[in-house]
CSV table of C-alpha atoms and ligand atoms in Angstrom, one decimal:
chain,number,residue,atom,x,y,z
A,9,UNK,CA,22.2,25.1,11.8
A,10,UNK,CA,22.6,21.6,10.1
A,11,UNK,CA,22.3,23.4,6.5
A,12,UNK,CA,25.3,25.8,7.5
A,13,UNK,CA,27.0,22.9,8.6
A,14,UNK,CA,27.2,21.1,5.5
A,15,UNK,CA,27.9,24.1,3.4
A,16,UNK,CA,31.1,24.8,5.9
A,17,UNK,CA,32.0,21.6,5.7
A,18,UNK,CA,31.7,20.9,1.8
A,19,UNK,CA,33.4,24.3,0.7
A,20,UNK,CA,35.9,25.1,2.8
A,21,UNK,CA,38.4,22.2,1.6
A,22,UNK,CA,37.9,23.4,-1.9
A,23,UNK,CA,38.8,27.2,-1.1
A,24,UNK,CA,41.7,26.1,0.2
A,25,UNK,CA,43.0,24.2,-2.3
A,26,UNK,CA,42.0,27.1,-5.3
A,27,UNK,CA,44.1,29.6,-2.7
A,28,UNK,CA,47.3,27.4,-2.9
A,29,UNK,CA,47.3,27.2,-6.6
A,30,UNK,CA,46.9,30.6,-7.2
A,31,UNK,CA,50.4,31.1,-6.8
A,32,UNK,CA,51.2,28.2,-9.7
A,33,UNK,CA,51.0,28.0,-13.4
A,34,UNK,CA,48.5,30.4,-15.4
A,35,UNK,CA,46.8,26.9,-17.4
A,36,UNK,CA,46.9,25.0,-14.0
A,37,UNK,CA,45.2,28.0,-12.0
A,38,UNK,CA,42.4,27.6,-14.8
A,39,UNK,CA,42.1,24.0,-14.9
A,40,UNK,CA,41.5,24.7,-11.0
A,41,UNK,CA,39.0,27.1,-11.2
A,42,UNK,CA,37.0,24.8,-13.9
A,43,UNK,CA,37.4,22.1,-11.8
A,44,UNK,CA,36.6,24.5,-8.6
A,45,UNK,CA,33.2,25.6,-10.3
A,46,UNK,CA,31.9,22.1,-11.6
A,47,UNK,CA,32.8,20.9,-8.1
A,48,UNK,CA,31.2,23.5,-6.3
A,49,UNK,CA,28.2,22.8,-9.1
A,50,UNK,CA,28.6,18.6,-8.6
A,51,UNK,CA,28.3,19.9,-4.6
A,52,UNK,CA,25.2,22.0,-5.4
A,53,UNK,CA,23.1,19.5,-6.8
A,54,UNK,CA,23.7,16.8,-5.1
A,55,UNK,CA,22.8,18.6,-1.5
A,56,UNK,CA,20.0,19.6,-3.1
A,57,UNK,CA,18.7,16.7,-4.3
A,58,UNK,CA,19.3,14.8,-1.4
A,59,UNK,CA,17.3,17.5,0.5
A,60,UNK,CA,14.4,17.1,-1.7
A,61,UNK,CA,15.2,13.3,-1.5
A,62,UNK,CA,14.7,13.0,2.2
A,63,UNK,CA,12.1,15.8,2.4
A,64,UNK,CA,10.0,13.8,0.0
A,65,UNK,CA,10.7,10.5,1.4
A,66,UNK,CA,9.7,12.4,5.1
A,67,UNK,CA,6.2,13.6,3.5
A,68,UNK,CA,5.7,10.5,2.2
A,69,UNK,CA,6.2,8.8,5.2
A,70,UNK,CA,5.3,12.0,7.3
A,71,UNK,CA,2.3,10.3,9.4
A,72,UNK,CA,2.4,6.5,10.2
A,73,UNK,CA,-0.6,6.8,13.3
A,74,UNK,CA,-3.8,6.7,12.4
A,75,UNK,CA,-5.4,10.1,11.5
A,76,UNK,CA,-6.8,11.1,14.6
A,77,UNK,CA,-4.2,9.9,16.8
A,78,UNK,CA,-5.1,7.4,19.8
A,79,UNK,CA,-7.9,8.4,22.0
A,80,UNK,CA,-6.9,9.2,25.5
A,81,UNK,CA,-3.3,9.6,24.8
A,82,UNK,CA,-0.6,12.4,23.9
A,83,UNK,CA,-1.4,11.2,20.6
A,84,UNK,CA,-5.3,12.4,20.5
A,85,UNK,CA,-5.8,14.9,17.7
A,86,UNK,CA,-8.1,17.4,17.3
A,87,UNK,CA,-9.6,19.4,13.9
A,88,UNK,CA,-9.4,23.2,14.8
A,89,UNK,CA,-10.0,26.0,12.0
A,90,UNK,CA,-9.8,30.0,12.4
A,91,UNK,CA,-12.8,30.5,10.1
A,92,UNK,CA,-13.2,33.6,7.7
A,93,UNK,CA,-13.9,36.4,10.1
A,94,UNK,CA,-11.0,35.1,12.5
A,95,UNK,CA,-8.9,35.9,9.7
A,96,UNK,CA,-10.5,38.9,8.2
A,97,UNK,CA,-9.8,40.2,11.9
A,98,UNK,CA,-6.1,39.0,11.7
A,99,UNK,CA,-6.7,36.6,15.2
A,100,UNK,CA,-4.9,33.4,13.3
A,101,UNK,CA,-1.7,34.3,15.6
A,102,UNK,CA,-3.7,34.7,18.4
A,103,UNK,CA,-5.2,31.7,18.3
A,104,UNK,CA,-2.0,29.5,17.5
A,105,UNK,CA,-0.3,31.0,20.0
A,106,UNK,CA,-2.9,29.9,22.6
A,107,UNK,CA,-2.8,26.3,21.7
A,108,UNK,CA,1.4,26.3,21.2
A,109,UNK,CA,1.7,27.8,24.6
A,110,UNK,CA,-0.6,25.3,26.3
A,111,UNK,CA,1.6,22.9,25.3
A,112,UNK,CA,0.0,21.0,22.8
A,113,UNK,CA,2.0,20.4,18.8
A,114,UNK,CA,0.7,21.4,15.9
A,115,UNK,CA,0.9,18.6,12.9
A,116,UNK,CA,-1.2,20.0,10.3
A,117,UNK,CA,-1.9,23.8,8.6
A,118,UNK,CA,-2.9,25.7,5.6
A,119,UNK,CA,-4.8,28.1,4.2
A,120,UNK,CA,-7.9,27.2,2.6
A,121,UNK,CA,-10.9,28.6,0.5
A,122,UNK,CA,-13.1,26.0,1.0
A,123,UNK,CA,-15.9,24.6,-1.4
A,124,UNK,CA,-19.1,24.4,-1.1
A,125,UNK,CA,-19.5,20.7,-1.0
A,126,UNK,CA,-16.6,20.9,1.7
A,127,UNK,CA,-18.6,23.2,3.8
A,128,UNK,CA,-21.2,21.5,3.5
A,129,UNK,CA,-19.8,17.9,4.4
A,130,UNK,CA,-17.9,19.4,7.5
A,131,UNK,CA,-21.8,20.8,8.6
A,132,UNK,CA,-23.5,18.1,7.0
A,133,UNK,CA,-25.2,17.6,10.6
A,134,UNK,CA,-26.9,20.9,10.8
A,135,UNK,CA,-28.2,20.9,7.3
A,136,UNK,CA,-31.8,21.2,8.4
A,137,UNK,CA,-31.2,24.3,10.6
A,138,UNK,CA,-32.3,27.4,9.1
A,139,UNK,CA,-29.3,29.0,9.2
A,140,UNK,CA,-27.4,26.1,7.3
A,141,UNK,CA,-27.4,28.4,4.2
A,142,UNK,CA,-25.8,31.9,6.1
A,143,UNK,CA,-23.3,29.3,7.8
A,144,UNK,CA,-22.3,28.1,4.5
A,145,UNK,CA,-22.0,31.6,2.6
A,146,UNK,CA,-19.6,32.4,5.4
A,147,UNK,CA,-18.0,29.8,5.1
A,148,UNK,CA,-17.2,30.0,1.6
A,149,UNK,CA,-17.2,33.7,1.0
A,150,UNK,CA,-13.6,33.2,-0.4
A,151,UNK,CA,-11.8,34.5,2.5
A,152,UNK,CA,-9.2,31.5,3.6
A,153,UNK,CA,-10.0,29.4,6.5
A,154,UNK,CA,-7.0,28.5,8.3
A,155,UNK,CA,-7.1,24.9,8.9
A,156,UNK,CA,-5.0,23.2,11.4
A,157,UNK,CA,-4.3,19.9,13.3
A,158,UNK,CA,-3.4,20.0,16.7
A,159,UNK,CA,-1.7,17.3,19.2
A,160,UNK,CA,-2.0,16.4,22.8
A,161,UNK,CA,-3.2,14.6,25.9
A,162,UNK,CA,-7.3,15.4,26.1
A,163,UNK,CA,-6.9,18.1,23.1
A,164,UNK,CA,-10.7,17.3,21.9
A,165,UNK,CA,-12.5,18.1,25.3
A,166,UNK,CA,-9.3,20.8,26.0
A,167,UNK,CA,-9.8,22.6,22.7
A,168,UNK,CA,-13.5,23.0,23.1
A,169,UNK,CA,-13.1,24.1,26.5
A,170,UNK,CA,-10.3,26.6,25.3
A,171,UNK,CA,-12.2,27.8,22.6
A,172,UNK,CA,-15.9,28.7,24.5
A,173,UNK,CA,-19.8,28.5,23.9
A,174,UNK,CA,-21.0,28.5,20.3
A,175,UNK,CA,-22.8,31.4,21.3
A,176,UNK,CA,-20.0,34.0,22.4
A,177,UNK,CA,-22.8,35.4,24.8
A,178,UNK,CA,-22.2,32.5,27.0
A,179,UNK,CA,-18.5,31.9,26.5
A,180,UNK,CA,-16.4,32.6,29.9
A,181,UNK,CA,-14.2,35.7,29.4
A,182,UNK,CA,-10.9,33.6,28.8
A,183,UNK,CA,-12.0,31.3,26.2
A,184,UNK,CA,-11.2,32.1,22.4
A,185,UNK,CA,-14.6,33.3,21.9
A,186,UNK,CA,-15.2,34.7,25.0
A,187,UNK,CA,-12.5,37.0,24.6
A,188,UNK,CA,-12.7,37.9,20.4
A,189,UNK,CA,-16.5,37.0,20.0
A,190,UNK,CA,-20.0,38.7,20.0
A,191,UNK,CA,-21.7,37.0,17.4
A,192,UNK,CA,-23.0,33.2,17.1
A,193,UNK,CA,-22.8,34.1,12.9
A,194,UNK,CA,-19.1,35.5,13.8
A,195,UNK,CA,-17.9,33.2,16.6
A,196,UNK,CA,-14.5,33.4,14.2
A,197,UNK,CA,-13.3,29.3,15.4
A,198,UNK,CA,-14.3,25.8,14.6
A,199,UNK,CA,-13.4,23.0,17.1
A,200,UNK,CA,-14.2,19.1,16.8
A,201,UNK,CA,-16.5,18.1,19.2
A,202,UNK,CA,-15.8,14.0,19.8
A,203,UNK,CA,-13.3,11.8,18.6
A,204,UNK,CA,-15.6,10.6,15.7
A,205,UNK,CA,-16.2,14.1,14.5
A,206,UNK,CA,-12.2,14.2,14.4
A,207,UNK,CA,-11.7,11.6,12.1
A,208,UNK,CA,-14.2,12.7,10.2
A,209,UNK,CA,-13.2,16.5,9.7
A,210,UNK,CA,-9.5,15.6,9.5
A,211,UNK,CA,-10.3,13.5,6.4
A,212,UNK,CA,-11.9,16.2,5.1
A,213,UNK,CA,-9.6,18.5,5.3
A,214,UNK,CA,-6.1,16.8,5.4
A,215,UNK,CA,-7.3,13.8,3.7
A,216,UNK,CA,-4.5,13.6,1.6
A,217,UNK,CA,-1.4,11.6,2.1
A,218,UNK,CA,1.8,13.3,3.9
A,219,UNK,CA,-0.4,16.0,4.8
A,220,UNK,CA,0.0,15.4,8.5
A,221,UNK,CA,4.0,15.6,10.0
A,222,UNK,CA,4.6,13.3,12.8
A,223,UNK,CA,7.3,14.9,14.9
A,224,UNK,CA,9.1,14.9,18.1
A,225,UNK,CA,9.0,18.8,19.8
A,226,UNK,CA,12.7,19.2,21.7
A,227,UNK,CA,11.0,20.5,24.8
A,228,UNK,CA,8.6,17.2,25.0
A,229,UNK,CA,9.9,15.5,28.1
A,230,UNK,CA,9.5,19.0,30.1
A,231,UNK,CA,5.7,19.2,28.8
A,232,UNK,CA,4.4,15.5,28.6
A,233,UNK,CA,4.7,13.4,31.5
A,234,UNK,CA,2.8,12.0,34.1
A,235,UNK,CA,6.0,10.8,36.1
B,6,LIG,P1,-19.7,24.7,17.4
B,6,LIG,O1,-19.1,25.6,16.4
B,6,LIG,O2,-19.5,25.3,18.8
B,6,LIG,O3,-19.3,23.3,17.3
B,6,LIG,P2,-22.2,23.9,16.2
B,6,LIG,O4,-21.5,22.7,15.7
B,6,LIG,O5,-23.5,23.7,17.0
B,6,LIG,O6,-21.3,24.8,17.2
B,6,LIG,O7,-22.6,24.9,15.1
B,6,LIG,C1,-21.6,25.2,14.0
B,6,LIG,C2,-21.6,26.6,13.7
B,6,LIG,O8,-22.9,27.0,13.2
B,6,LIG,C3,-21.4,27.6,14.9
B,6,LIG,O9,-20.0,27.7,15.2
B,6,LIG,C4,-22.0,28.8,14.5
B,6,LIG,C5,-23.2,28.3,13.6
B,6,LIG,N1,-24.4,28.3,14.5
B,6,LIG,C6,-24.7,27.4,15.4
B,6,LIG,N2,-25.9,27.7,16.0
B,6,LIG,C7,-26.3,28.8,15.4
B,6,LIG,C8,-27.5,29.6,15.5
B,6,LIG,N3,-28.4,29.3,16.4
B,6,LIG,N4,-27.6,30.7,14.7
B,6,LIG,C9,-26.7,31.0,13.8
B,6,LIG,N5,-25.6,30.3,13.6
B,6,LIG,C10,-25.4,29.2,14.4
B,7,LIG,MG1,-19.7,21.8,16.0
């Protein structure tokens, strides 16, 4: 809506003004359409660059709170990921759409193949269990991982509660995994478990700067509030 704005505004003066002179002089009508074209050109590029000025300068300066949010407030953050059989069984819109319709904002997502050494740091605490290795492979099998950040009042404890037992046998019917889940080797989402773990598995993931958008949804007075 804004972009269409602009582009109304900034060449609809200029048609005008080729339309009138149309009915003038041969050399002015061409002077006019030269003019017409490096205006239209001069218009061009400098929309353009000031929309890559201000998108830049917005990533830049895309996340001024601290990377996990604040603890106990609507700004708690939590680490979520679809991992590679979530994907593989196309459940990455399923799985967004449960945490957008809950209410809570979504500041960080990509797609990821993810290393080994990145695997391995995110499950650096189970490396002596002997299915560290299997968890791993999975992991990394080159299949993306779909990496998101999510925000909202009590998202940690809420997301994990969302998203069900590690082992789908004893997740409850609605949660993620009781619902797409059979397997503890396939349970096909990662959640963080405490706030530590979030500021550790957010800097592993979207540890680089402007990787993280702090924005304001439209609808936010009519889903946080506790009047
Ligand atoms: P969660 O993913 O619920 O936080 P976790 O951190 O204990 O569970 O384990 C990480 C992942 O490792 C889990 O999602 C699936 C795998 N895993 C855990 N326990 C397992 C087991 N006993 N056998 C095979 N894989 C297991
Ligand atoms: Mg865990």
């Amino acid at each position: 809506m804004f972009a269409r704005t602009i582009v109304r505004s900034a060449v609809r003066p200029v048609s005008f003004t080729v339309k009138a002179r149309t009915f003038t002089t041969k050399a002015r009508n061409t002077t006019t359409k030269t003019s017409f074209h490096l205006t239209l050109a001069a218009v061009g590029v400098a929309t353009a660059s000031a929309f890559s000025y201000a998108y830049l300068q917005k990533s830049i300066a895309a996340d001024s709170k601290p990377i996990a949010g604040v603890q106990g407030t609507f700004s708690e953050r939590t680490f979520i990921a679809v991992k590679p059989d979530g994907v593989q069984r196309g459940l990455v819109g399923k799985v967004i759409s449960r945490f957008e319709e809950r209410g809570y904002k979504l500041v960080g997502l990509k797609a990821i193949a993810p290393s080994k050494e990145l695997a391995e740091k995110h499950y650096a605490d189970l490396k002596s269990r002997p299915f560290f290795s299997g968890l791993v492979n999975y992991m990394t099998s080159g299949t993306p991982v779909i990496a998101m950040v999510w925000e909202g009042k009590d998202v940690i404890k809420q997301g994990r509660a969302m998203i069900g037992a590690t082992n789908p046998l004893g997740s409850d019917p609605g949660t993620i995994r009781g619902q797409y889940a059979i397997s503890v080797g396939r349970n096909i989402i990662h959640g963080s478990d405490s706030f530590e773990s979030v500021e550790k598995e957010i800097g592993l993931w979207f540890g680089q700067a402007g990787e993280l958008i702090d924005w304001t949804p439209a609808n936010v007075d009519w889903v946080q509030a506790d009047n």
